[in-house]
XYZ file of C-alpha atoms in Angstrom:
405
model
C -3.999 30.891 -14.623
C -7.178 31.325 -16.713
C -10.073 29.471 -15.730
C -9.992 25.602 -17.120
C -12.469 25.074 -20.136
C -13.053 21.752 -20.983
C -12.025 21.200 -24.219
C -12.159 17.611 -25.557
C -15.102 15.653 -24.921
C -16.125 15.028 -21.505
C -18.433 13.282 -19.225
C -22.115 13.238 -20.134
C -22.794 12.672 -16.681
C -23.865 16.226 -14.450
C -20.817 16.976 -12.080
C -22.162 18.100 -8.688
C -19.875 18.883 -5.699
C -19.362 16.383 -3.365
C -19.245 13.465 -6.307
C -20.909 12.743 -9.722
C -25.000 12.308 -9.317
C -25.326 8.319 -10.929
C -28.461 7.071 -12.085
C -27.738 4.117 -9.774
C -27.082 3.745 -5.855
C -23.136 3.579 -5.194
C -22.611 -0.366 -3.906
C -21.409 -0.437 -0.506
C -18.487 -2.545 -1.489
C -16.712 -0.616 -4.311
C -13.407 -0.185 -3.440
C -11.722 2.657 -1.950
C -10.661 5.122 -4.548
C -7.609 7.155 -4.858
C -6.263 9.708 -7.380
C -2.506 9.590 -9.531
C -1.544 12.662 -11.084
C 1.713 12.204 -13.277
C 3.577 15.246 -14.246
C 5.701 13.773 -16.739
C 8.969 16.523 -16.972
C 12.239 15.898 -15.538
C 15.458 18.443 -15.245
C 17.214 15.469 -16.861
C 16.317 11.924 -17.574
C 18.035 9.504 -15.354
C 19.954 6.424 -16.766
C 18.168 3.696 -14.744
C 14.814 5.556 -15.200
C 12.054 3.507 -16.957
C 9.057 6.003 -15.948
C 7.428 7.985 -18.504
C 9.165 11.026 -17.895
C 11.152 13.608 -20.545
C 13.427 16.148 -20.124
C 11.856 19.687 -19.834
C 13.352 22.120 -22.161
C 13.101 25.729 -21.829
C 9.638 27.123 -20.779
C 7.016 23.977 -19.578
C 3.822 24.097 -20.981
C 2.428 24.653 -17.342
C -0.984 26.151 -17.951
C -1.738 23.841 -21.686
C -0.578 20.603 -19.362
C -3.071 21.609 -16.349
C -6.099 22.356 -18.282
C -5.245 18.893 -20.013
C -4.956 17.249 -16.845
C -8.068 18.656 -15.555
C -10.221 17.333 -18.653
C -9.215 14.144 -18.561
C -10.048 14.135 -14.846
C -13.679 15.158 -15.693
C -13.653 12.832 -18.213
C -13.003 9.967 -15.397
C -15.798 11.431 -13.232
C -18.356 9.038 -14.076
C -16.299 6.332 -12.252
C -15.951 7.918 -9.134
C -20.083 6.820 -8.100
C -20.466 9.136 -5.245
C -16.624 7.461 -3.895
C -14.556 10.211 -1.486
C -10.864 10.527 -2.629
C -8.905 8.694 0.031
C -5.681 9.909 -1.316
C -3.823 11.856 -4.024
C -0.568 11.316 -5.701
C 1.240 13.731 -7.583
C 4.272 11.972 -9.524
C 5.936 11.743 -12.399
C 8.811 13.138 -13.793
C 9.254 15.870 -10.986
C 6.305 17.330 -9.908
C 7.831 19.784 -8.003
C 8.884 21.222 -11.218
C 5.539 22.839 -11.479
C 4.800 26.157 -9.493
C 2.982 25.642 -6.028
C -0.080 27.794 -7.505
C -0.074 25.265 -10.562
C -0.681 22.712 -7.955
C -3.454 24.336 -6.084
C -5.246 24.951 -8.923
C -5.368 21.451 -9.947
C -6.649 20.340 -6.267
C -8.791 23.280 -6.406
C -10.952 22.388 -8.955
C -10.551 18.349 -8.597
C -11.939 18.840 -5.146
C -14.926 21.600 -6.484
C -16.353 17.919 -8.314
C -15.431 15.528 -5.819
C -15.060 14.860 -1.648
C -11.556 14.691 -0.005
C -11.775 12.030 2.582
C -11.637 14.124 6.368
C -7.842 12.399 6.408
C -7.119 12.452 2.529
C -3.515 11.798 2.410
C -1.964 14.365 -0.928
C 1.864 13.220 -1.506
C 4.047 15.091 -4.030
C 7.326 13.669 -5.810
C 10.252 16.295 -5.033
C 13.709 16.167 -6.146
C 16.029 18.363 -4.552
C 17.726 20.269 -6.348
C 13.858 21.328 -7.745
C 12.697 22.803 -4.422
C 13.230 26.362 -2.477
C 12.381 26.812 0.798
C 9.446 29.344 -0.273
C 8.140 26.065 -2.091
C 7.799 24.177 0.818
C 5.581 26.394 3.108
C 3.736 26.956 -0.016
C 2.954 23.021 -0.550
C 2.203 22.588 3.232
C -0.866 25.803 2.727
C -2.290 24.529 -0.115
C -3.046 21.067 1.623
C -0.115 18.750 0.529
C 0.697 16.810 3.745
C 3.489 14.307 2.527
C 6.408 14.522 0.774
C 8.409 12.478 -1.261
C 11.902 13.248 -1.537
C 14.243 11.177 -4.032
C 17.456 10.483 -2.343
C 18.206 7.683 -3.916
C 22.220 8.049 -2.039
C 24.332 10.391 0.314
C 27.446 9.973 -1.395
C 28.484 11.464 -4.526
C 30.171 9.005 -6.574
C 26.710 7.393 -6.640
C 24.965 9.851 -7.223
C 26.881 10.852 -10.113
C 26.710 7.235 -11.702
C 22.784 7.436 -11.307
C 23.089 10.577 -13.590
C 21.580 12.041 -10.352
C 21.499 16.208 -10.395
C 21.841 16.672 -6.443
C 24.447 16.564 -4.147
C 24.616 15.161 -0.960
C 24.335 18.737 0.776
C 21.382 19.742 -1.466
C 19.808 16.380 -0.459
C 20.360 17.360 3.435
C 19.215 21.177 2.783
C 15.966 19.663 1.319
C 14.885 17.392 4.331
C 15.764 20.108 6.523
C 13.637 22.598 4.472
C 10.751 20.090 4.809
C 10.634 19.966 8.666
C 10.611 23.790 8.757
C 7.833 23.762 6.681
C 5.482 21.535 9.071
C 6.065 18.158 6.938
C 5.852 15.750 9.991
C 5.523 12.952 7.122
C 7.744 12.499 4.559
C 9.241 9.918 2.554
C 13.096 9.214 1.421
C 13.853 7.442 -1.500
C 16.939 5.208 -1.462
C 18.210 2.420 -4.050
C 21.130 -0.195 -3.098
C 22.898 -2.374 -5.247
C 24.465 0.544 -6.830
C 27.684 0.398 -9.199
C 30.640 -0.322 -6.875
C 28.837 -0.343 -3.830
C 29.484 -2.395 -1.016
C 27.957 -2.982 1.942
C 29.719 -0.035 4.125
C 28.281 1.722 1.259
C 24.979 0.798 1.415
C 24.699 1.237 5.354
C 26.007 4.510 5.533
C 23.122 5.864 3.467
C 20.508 4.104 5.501
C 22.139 5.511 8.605
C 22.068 9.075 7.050
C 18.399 8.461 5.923
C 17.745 7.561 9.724
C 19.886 10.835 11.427
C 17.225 12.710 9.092
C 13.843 10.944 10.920
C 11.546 10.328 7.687
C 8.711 8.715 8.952
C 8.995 6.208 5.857
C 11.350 4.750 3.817
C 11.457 3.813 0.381
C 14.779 1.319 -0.072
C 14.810 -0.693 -3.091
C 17.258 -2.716 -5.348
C 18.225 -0.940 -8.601
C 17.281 -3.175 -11.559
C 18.033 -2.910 -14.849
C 14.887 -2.123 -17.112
C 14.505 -2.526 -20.790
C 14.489 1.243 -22.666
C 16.476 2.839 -19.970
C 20.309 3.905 -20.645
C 21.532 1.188 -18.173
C 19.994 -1.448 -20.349
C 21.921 -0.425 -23.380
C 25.095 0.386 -21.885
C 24.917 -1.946 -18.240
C 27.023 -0.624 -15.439
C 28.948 -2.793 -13.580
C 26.676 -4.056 -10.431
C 27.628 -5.786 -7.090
C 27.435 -9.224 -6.902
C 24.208 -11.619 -5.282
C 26.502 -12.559 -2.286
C 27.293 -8.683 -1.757
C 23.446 -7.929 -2.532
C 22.071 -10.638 -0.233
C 24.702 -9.087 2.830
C 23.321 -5.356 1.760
C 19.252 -6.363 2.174
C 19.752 -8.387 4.997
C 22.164 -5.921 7.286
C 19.697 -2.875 6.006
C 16.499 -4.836 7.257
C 18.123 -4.960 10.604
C 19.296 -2.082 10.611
C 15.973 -0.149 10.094
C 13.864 -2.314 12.423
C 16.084 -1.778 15.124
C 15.600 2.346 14.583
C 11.555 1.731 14.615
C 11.135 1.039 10.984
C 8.637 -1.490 10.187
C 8.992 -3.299 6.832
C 4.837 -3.442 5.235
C 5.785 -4.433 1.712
C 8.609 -5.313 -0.181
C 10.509 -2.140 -0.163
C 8.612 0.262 1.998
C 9.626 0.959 5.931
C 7.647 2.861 7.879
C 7.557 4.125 11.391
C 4.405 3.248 13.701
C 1.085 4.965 11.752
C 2.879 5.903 8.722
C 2.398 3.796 6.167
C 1.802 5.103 2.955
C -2.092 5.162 2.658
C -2.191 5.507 -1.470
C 0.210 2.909 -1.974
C -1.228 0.534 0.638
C -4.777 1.248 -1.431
C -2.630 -0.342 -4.185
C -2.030 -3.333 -2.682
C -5.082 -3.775 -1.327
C -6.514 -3.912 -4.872
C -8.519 -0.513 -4.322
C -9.423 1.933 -7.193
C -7.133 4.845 -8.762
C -7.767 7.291 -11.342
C -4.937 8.142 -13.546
C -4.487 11.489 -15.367
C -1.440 12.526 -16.732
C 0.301 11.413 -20.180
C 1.102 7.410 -19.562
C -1.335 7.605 -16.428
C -2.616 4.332 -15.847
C -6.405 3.531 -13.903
C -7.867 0.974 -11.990
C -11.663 0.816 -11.642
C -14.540 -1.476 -10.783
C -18.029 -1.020 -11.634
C -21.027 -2.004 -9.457
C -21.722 -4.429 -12.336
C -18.944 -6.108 -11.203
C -16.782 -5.212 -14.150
C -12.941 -4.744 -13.419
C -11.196 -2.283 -16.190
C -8.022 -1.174 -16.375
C -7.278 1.893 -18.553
C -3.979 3.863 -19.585
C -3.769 7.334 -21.233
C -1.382 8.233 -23.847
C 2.328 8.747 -22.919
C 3.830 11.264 -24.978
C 2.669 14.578 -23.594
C 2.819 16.417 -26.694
C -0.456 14.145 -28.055
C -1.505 14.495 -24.590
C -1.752 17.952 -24.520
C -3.374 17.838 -28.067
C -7.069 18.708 -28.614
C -7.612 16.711 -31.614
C -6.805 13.457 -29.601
C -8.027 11.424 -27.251
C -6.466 10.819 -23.269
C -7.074 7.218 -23.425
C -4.436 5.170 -25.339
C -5.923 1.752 -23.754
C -8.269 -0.586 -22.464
C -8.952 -3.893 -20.651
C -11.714 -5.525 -18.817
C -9.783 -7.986 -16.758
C -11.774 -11.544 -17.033
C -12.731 -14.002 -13.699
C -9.178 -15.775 -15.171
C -6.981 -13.127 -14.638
C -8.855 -11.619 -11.262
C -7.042 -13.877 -9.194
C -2.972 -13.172 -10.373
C -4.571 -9.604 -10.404
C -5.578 -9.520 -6.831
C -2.626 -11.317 -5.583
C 0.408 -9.164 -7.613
C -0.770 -6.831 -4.949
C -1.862 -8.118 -1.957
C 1.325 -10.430 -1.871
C 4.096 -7.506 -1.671
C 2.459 -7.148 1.969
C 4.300 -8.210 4.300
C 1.694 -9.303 6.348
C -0.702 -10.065 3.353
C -4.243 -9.110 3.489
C -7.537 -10.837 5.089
C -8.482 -13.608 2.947
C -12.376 -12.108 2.267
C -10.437 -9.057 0.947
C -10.282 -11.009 -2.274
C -13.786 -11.919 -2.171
C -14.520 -8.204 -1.519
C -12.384 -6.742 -4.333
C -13.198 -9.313 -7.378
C -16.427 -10.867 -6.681
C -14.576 -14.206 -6.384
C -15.068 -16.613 -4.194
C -11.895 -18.143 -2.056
C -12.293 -21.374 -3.730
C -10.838 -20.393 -7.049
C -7.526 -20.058 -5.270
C -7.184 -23.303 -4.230
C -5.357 -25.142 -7.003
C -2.664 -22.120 -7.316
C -2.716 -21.780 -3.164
C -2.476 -25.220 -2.095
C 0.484 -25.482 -4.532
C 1.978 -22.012 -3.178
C 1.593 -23.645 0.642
C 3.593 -27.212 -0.474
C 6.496 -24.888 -2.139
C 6.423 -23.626 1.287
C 6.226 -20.114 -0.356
C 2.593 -19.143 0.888
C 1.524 -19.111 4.617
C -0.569 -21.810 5.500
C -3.435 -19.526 7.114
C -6.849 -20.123 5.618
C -8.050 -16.702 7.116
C -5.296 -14.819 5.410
C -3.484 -14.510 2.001
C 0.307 -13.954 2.870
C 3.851 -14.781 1.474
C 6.701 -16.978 3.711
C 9.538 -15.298 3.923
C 10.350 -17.169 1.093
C 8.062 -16.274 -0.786
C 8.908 -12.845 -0.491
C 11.762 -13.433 -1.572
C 10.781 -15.060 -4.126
C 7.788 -13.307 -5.179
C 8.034 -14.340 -9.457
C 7.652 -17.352 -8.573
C 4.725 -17.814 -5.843
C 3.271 -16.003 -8.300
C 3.510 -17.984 -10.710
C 1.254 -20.902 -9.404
C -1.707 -18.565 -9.783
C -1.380 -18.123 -13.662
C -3.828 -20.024 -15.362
């Protein structure tokens, strides 16, 4: 690949490696900052998919889409006040679509203008049926230490009705392909509540998922979202009774082979947790590039603004238009459903100065929503710590809802 040029307007601020030089000291409590980079191409778009994502046709635009991606990155610099990246997240679409020398470029040059953490966790998306062996070993050189791998199910009457393009042997091939490559962390993907399944169903992909030894899982309940093929044309889903049997059996069933549930559909064994998503949660900082990217970012003048970049890649990829789409400082109203969207899909919940920490709030502007959370019995009555019942897990919409104003 040529040499990146930066091409729309960028940063006035100078770039220096090791971080952005600031005309003001970084504030010791910014948050911890993290890096998504959404690849937004797909072999095929899946039914129940609401990402931004689009089918590739012939040739990608590899090199037009990097040199994007790495402009609007410089264009995010001055955010970054002298902040190491604590984690990187390529997703998208299927980012392992993209060569392996695509995807050291782009850390190449994102790291030449700003510090990896010593234990910078860099996770990339794979589907596969995207991925060779060759791939692998190549990802695991270039500094990519987790993997991703969408599952989703073993058997193939699922997969087929989640328009998936793998089969249950290329799924295998692919996990095996990532241990020979040194991946000693690596995520599986897996959805339940599928069309037709029951509960035998349900369990015997779990137990595959476990034969395999990720070090995390990802199981989650398929939902139908608005602009996705399901939502027009609705399959035919298992009922709450069989649903309620499926979560309840699978939670067993993965504690008792050493996987921890942390959030609401994340399992991990001991000291794997995923760091970039648990930086979500905590309410930490993330730059977005990518077409539909989205940002979190505070300021040290205490201003909270969340930004989006235009979705279709085409205008994204255009030099007579801007990244951003989008805008919004959140205001001291919103902070607090804000802070707690994340921090309550812990299972544990977080420290209760966290949200002091992360919004410049103080603990008192909880109280009317929290006291009324702790009566439903859907909030834990623990005034050093912000956390869910059970309950309130499972009922997340509406603990939620006490802290709207």
């Amino acid at each position: 690949m040529p040499k990146i040029k930066m091409t729309k307007n960028t940063a006035s601020q100078p770039i220096a490696s090791g971080g952005i030089k600031m005309p003001w000291a970084a504030l010791p409590l910014l948050p911890p900052l993290a890096l998504y980079i959404h690849i937004p191409w797909c072999v095929r778009k899946c039914p129940y998919c609401d990402f931004n994502s689009h089918t590739a046709h012939n040739v990608l635009p590899q090199e037009e889409y990097v040199n994007a991606l790495l402009d609007d990155f410089a264009q995010d610099l001055n955010t970054v006040y002298n902040r190491k990246l604590t984690s990187i997240f390529f997703g998208g679409g299927t980012p392992s679509l993209f060569s392996a020398a695509a995807l050291s470029y782009i850390l190449k040059n994102i790291e030449a203008h700003i510090q990896f953490a010593d234990e910078i966790e860099i996770t990339l998306e794979v589907n596969p049926s995207t991925v060779e062996q060759e791939n692998f070993v190549s990802y695991r050189k270039l500094g990519i230490n987790r993997l991703s791998i969408g599952i989703q199910s073993f058997q193939k009457n699922k997969l087929q009705a989640l328009g998936r393009i793998h089969d249950a042997d290329e799924a295998l091939r692919a996990v095996n392909m990532a241990h020979k490559a040194g991946f000693n962390n690596f995520n599986l993907d897996l959805i339940y509540g599928l069309p037709g399944q029951s509960l035998g169903d349900a369990l015997r992909d779990l137990r595959q998922a476990i034969i395999l030894k990720p070090t995390h899982l990802s199981w989650y309940q398929l939902t139908i979202e608005p602009n996705t093929i399901f939502w027009s044309q609705p399959p035919t889903l298992p009922e709450e009774n069989t649903l309620w049997e499926i979560q309840k059996a699978g939670q067993s069933l993965l504690a008792k082979n050493g996987y921890t549930q942390y959030e609401v559909s994340a399992y991990a064994q001991s000291g794997y947790q995923a760091q970039h998503n648990l930086n979500y949660w905590n309410f930490g900082d993330f730059i977005g590039i990518g077409a539909g990217a989205h940002s979190k970012l505070s300021h040290p003048d205490g201003r909270i603004v969340r930004t989006w970049k235009t979705r279709m890649p085409n205008d994204y990829m255009n030099l007579d238009k801007t990244f951003q789409a989008g805008t919004k400082e959140l205001t001291k109203e919103e902070l607090p459903f804000e802070f707690l969207m994340n921090a309550l899909r812990l299972t544990e919940g977080v420290d209760a100065n966290l949200y002091t920490q992360r919004t410049n709030l103080d603990l008192d502007s909880l109280n009317k929503g929290r006291s009324q959370a702790e009566y439903s019995g859907l909030m834990q009555i623990k005034p050093s710590q912000l956390a869910a019942t059970n309950r309130g897990q499972l009922f997340l919409n509406d603990l939620l809802q006490k802290f709207l104003n």
